[in-house]
CSV table of C-alpha atoms in Angstrom, one decimal:
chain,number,residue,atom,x,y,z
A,917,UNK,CA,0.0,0.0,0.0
A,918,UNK,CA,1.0,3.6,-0.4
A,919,UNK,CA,0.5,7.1,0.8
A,920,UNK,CA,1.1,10.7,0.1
A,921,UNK,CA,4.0,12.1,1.7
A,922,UNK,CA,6.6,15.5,1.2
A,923,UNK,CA,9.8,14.4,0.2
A,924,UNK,CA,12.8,16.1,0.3
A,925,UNK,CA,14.4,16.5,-3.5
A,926,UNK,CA,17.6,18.7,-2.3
A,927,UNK,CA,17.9,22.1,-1.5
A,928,UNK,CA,14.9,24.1,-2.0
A,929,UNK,CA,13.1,21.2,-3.4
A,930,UNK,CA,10.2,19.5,-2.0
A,931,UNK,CA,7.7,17.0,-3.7
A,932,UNK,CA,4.7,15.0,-2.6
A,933,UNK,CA,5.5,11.9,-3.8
A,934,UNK,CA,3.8,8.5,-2.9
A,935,UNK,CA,5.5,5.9,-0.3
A,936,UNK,CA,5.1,2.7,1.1
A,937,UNK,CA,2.4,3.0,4.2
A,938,UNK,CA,3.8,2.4,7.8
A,939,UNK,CA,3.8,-0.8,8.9
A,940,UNK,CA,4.2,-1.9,12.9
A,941,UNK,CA,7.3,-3.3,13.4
A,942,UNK,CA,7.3,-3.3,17.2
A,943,UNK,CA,4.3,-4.7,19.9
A,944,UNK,CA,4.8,-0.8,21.0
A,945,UNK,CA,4.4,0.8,17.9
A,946,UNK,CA,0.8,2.6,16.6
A,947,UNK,CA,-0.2,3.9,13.2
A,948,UNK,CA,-2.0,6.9,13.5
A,949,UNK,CA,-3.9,9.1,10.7
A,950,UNK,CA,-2.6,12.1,10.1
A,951,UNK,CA,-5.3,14.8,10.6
A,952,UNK,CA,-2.9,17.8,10.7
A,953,UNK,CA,0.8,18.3,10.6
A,954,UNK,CA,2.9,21.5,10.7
A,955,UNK,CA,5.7,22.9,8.6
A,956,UNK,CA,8.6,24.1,11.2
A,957,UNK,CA,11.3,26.2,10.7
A,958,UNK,CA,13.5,23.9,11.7
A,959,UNK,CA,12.5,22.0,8.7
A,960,UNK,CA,13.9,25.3,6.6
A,961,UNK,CA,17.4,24.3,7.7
A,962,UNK,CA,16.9,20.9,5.7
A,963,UNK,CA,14.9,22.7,3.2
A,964,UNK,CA,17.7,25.1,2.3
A,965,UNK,CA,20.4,22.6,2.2
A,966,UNK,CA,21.8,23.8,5.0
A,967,UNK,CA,22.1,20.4,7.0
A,968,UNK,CA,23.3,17.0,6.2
A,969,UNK,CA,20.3,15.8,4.7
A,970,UNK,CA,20.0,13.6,1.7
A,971,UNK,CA,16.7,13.4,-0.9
A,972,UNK,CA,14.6,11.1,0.1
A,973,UNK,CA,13.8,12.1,3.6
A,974,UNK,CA,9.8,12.1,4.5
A,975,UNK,CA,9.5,15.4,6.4
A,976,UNK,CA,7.6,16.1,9.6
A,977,UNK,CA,8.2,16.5,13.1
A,978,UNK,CA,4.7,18.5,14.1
A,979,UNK,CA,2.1,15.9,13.8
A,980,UNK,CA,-1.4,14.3,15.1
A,981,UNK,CA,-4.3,12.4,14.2
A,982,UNK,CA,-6.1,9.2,15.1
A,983,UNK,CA,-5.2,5.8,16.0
A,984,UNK,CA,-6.1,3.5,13.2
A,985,UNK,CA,-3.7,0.3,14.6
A,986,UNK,CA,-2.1,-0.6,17.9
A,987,UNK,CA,1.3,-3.0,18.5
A,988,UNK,CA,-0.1,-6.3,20.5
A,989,UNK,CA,2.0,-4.1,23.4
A,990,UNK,CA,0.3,-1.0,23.7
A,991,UNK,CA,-1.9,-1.0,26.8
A,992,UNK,CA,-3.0,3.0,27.0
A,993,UNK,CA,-4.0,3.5,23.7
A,994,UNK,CA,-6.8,2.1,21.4
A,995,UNK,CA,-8.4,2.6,17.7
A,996,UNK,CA,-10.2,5.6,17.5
A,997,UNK,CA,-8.1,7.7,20.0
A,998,UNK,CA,-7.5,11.4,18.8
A,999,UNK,CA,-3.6,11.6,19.8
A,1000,UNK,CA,-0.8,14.4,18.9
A,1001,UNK,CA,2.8,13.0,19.4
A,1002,UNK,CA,5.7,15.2,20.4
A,1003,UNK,CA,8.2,15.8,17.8
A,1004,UNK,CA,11.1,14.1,20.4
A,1005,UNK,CA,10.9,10.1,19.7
A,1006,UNK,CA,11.6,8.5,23.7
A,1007,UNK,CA,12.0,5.5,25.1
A,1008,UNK,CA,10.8,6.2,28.3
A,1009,UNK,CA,13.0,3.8,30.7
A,1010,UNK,CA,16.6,5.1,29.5
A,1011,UNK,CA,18.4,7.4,32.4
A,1012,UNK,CA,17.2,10.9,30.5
A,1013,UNK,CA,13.9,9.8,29.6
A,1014,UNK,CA,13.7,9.0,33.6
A,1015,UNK,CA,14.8,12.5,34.7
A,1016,UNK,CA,12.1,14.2,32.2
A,1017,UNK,CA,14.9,15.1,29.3
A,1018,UNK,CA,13.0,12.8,26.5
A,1019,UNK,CA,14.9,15.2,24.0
A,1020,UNK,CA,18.0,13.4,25.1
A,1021,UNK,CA,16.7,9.8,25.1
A,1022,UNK,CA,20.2,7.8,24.2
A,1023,UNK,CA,18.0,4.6,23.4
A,1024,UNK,CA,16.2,5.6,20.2
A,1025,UNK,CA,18.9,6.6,18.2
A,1026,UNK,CA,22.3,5.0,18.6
A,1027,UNK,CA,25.0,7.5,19.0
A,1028,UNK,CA,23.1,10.3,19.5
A,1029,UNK,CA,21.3,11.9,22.0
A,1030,UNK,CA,17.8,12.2,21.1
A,1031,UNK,CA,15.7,11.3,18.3
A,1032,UNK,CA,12.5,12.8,16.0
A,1033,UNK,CA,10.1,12.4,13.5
A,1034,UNK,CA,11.7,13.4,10.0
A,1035,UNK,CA,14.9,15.1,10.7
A,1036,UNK,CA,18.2,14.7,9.7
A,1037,UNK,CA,20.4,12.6,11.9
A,1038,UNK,CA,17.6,12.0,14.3
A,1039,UNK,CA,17.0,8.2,13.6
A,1040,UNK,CA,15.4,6.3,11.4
A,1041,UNK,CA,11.9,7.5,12.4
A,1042,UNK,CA,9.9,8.8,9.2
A,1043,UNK,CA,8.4,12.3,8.9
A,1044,UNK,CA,4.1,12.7,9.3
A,1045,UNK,CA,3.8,15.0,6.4
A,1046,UNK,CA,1.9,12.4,4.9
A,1047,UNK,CA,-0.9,10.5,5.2
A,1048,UNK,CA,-0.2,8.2,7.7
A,1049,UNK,CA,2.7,8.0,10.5
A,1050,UNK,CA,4.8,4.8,12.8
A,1051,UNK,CA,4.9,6.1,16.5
A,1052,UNK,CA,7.1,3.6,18.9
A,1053,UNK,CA,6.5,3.5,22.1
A,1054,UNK,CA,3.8,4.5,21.7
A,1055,UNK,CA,2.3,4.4,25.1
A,1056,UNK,CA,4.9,7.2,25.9
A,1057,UNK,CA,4.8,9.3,23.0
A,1058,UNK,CA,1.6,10.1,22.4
A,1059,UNK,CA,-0.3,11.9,24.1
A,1060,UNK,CA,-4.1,11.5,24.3
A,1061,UNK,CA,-6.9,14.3,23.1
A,1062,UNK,CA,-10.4,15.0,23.6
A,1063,UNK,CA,-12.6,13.0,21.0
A,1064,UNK,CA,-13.9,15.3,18.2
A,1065,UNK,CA,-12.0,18.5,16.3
A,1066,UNK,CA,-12.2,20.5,18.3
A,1067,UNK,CA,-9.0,23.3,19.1
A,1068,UNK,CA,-7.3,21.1,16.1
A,1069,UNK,CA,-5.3,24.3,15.4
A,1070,UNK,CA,-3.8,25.1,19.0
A,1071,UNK,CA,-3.7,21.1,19.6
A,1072,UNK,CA,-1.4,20.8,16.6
A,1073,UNK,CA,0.8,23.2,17.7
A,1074,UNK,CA,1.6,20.6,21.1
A,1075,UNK,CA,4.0,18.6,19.3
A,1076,UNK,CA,6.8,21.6,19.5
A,1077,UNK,CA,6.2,25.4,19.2
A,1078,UNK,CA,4.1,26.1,22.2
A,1079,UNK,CA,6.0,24.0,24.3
A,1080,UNK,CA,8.9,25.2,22.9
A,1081,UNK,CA,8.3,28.5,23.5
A,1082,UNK,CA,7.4,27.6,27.1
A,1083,UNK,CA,11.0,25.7,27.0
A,1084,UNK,CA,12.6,29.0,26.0
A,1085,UNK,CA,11.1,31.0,29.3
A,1086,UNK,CA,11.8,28.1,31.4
A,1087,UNK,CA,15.6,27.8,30.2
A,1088,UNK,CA,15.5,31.6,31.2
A,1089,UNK,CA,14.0,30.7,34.5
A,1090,UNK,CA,11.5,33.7,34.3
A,1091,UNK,CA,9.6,34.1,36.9
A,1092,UNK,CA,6.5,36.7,37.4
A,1093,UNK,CA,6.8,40.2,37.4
A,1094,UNK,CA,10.0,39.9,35.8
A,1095,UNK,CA,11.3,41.1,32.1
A,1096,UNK,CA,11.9,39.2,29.0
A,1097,UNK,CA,13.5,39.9,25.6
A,1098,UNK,CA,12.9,37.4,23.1
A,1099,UNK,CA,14.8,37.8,19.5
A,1100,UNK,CA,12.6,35.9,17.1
A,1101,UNK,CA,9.0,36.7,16.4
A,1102,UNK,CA,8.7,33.5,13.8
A,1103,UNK,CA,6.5,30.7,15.5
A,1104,UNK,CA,8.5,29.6,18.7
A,1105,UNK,CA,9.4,33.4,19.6
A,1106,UNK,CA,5.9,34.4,19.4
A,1107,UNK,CA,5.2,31.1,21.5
A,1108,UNK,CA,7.8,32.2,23.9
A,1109,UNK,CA,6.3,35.8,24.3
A,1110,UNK,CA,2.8,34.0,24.8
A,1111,UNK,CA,4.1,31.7,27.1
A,1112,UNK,CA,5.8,34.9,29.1
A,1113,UNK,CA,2.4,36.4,29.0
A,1114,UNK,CA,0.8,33.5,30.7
A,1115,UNK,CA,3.3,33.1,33.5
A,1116,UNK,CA,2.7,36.7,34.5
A,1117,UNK,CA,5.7,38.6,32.8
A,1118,UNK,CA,6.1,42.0,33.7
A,1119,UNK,CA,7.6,43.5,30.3
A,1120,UNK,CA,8.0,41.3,26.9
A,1121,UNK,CA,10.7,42.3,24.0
A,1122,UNK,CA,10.3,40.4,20.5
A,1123,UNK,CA,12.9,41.5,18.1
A,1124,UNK,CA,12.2,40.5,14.5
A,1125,UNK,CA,12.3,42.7,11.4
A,1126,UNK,CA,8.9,41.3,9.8
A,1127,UNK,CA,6.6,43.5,10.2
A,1128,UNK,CA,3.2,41.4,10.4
A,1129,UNK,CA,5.2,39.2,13.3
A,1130,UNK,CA,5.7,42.0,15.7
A,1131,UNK,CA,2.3,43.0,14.9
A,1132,UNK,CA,1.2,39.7,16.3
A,1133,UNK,CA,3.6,39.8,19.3
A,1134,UNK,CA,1.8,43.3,20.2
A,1135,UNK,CA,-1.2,42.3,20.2
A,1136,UNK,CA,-1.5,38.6,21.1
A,1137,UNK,CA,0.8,38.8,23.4
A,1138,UNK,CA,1.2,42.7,24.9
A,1139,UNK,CA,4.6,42.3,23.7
A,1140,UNK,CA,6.8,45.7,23.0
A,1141,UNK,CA,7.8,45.3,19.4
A,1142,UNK,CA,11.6,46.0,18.4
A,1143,UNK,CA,12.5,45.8,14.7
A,1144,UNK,CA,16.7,45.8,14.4
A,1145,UNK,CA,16.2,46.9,10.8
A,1146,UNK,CA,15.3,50.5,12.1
A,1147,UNK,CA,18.8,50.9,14.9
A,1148,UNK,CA,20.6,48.2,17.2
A,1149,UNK,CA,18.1,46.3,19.1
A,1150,UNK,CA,19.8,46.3,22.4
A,1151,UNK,CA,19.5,50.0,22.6
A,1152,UNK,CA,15.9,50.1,22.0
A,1153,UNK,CA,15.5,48.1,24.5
A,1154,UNK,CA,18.0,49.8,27.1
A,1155,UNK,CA,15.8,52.8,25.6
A,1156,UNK,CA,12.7,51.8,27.5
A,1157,UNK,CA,13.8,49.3,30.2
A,1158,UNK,CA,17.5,50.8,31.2
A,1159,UNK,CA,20.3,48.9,32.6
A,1160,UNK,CA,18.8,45.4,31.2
A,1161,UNK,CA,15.9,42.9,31.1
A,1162,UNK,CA,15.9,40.4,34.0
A,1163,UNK,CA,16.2,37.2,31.0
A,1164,UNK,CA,16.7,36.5,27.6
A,1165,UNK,CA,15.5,34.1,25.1
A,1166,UNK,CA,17.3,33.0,21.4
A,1167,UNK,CA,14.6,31.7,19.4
A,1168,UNK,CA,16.5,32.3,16.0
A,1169,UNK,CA,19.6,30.1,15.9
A,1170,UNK,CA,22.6,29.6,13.9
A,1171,UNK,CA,20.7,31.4,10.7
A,1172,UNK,CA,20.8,34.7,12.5
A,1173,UNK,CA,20.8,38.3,10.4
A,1174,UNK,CA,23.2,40.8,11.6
A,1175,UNK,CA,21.5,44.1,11.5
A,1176,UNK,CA,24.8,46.2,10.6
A,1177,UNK,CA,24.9,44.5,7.2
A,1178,UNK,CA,23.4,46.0,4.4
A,1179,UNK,CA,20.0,44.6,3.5
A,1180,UNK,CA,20.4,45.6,0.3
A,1181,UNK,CA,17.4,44.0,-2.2
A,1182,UNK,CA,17.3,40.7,-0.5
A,1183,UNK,CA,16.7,41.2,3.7
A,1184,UNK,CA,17.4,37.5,3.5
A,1185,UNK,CA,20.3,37.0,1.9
A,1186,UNK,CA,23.1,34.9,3.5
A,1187,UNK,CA,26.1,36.9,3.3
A,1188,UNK,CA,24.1,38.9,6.0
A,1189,UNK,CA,24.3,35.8,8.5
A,1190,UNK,CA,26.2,36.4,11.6
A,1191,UNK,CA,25.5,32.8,13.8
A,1192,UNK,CA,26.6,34.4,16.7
A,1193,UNK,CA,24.9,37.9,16.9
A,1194,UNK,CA,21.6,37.0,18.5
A,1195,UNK,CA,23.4,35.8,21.3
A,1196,UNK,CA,26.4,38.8,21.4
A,1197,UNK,CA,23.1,41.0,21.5
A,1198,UNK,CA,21.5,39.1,24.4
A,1199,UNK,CA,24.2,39.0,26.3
A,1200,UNK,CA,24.4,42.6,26.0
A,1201,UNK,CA,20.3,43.1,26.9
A,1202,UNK,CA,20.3,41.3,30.1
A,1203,UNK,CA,20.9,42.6,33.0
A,1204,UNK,CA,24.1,41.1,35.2
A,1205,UNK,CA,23.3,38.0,37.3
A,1206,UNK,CA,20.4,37.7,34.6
A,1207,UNK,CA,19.4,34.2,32.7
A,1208,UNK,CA,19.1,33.1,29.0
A,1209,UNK,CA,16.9,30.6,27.1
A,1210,UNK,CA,18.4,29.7,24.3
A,1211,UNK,CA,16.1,26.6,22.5
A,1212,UNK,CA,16.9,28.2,18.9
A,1213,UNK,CA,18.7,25.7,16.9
A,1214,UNK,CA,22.8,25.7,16.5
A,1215,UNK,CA,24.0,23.2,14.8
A,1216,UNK,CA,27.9,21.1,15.2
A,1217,UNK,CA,28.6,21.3,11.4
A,1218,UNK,CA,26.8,23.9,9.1
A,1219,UNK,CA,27.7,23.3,5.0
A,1220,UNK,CA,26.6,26.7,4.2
A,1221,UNK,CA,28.0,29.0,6.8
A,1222,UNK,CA,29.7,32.3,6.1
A,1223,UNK,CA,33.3,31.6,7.7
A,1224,UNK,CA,35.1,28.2,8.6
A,1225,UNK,CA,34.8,29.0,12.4
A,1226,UNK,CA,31.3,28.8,12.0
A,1227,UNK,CA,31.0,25.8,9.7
A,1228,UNK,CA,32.8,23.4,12.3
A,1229,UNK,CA,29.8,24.7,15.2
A,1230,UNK,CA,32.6,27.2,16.7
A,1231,UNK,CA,31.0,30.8,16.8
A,1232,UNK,CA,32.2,34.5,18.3
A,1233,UNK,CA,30.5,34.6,21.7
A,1234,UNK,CA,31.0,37.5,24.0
A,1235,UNK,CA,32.4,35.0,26.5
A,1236,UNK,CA,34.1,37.3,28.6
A,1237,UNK,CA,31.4,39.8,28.6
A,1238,UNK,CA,29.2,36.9,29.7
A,1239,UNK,CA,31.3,36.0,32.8
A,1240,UNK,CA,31.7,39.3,34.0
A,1241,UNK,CA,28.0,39.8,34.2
A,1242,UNK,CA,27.6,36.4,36.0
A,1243,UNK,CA,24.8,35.5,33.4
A,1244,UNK,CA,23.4,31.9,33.2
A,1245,UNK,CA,22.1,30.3,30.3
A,1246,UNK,CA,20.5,27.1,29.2
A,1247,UNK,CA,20.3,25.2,25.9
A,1248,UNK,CA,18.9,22.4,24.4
A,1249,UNK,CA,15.9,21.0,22.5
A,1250,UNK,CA,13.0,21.2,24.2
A,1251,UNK,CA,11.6,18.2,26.3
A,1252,UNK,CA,7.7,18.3,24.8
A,1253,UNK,CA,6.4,16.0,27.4
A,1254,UNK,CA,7.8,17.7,30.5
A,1255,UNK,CA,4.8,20.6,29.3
A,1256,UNK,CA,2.6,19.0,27.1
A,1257,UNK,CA,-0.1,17.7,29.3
A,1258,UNK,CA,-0.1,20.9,31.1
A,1259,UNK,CA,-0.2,22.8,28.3
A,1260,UNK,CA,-2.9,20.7,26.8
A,1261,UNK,CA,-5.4,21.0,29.7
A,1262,UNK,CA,-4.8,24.6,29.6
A,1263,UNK,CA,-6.3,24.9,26.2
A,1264,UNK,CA,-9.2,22.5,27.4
A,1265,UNK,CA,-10.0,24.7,30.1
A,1266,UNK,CA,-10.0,28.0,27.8
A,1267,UNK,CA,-6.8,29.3,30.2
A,1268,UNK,CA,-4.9,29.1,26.5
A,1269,UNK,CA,-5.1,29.0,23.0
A,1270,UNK,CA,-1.9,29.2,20.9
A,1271,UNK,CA,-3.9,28.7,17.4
A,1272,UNK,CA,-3.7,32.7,16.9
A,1273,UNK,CA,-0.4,31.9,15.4
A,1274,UNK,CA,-1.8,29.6,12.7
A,1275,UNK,CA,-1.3,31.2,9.7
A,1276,UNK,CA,-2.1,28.9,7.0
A,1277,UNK,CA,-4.3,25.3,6.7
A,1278,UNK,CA,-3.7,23.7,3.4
A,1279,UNK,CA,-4.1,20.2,1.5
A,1280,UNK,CA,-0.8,18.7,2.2
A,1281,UNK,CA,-0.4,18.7,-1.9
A,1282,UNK,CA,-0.1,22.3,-1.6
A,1283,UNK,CA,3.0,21.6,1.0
A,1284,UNK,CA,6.1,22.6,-2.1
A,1285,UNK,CA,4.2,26.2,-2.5
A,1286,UNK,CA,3.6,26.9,0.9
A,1287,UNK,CA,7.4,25.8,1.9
A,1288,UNK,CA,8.5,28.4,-0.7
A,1289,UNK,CA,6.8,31.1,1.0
A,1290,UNK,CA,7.4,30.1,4.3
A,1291,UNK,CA,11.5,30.2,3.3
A,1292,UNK,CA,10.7,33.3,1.7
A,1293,UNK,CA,9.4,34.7,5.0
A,1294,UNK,CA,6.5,36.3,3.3
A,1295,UNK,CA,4.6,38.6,5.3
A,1296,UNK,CA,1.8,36.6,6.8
A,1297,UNK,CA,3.0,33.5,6.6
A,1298,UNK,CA,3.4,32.5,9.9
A,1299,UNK,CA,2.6,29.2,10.6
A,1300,UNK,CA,2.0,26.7,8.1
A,1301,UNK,CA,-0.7,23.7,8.8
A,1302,UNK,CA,-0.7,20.8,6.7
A,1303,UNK,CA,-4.1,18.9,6.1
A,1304,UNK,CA,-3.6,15.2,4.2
């Protein structure tokens, strides 16, 4: 049997091509049917060829749906359930799965710690931009939603931007009443400022030079917008706040833009990348003895970066600066299920809804358009859901 699925061709090239269906191989595993999936950023990094991923890769890390098949194993989870899995793949018994980091289990993907749905280097696991989708261990992984459609949109977004966002503010250890600059406004930095807003944030900073996403970081989120095409972001901020924001969040990564480069006709281009600058900035925002969330991605070996420093993972960071300021930071993927099931009941109750930042809900054949303009970071195209 076969499915629909997006394939990656090479850079800048996706197709949706038809593939064999997923089988169980394991008592553990389910096969669920993919209602919606979600086009991530981090899927741009493939998308550009800007990672070691080869053609043929099945994307999809952002998926949920319902239960069509169970492994003879599976004791929590029946036909019929309405599920969204996180994006980490987990064993569960393994010593990080055990202490809550499930985007460090060292079981599900040999040599490397942690493992996902479509992603290069992640395991062997294939991607749910397709019709149907293989979840092992399955009694961990997924997570179990109210029957019906209803919140499909902000659901969807529980297998990694909103609690990614939340990740981002908790890697920053804010805490009520305090201050927050977040550099990003694409999907996981407007879920970071929404996430600030909900645990009671005092003042919120998104820096971003598209337009339409500080517009949505203002008003979805009563975030101050900062746009570092107009002057140096840190100064706006010191502008308002003075001597420095109480934490800091990355939600950019390695694919920065330096705002003292000329943006000449293309704002995107990537002789304007600076992989260190979002953090050289951050580092200059927060105030001493302050904390940084850093859950944008960085990456150990980058084919298309602008110096060979950079291309080996080895990047210019203010260290000294950050020393003598006695800041703290934390890093790292985020751990969906150490928030998901908070996060979830949240939207239940109506305390929540992330589906604001939904952008876009297409047919999954539309998926090679729609990853065009997503790379092209048209304005209004936010966040991409893909409907098979």
């Amino acid at each position: 049997m076969s499915m629909d699925a997006v394939v990656y061709q090479g850079p800048q090239e996706v197709a949706v091509e038809s593939v064999d269906e997923p089988e169980i191989e394991h008592e553990n595993d389910i096969i669920v049917d993919i209602t919606t999936t979600c086009i991530c950023g981090s899927d741009l990094h493939m998308y550009e060829g800007r990672t070691a991923a080869d053609p043929g890769i099945v994307f999809g890390h952002e998926n949920m749906g319902n239960v069509i098949e169970t492994g003879d194993a599976v004791t929590s989870l029946e036909e019929g359930d309405r599920v969204v899995m996180p994006f980490n793949v987990a064993c569960g018994f393994c010593r990080n799965c055990e202490n809550g980091y499930t985007g460090f289990c060292t079981n599900v993907n040999p040599g490397f710690a942690g493992g996902a749905y479509g992603y290069v280097a992640m395991g062997p696991y294939k991607g749910g931009q397709a019709e149907k989708l293989r979840v092992p261990y399955a009694d961990f992984n997924a997570l179990k939603l109210p029957e019906g459609n209803e919140h499909e949109d902000a659901f969807a977004l529980l297998a990694d931007i909103f609690p990614t966002g939340w990740h981002g503010t908790r890697l920053a250890n804010l805490q009520p009443g305090e201050s927050i600059a977040i550099f990003g406004a694409g999907p996981v930095g407007l879920m970071a400022a929404y996430s600030a807003k909900i645990q009671g944030a005092s003042e919120i900073y998104v820096v971003d030079r598209v337009e339409s996403r500080l517009e949505m970081a203002e008003d979805h989120c009563d975030a101050r917008p900062i746009n570092f095409e107009e002057s140096d972001p840190v100064e706006q901020i010191k502008d308002v706040h003075g001597g420095g924001v109480d934490n800091g969040v990355d939600a950019v990564g390695y694919q920065a833009i330096d705002p003292e480069t000329d943006p000449g006709d293309d704002a995107y281009d990537p002789a304007r990348e600076n992989p260190a600058v979002v953090l050289n900035q951050l580092i200059q925002a927060v105030r001493p003895t302050g904390e940084l969330g850093i859950p944008g991605l960085y990456v150990p070996s980058d084919p298309g970066a602008p110096d060979e420093m950079a291309a080996q993972g080895r990047l210019g960071i203010d260290f000294g600066k950050l020393f003598e300021k006695g800041l703290k930071l934390g890093t790292g993927q985020c751990n969906v299920k150490e928030y998901n099931r908070e996060l979830r009941d949240m939207i239940i109750e109506g305390r929540a809804d992330p589906s604001w930042v939904v952008s876009h809900r297409v047919d999954l054949d539309r998926a090679p358009e729609m990853y065009e303009k997503f790379d092209e970071r048209e304005e209004g195209v936010i966040k991409v859901l893909l409907e098979p």
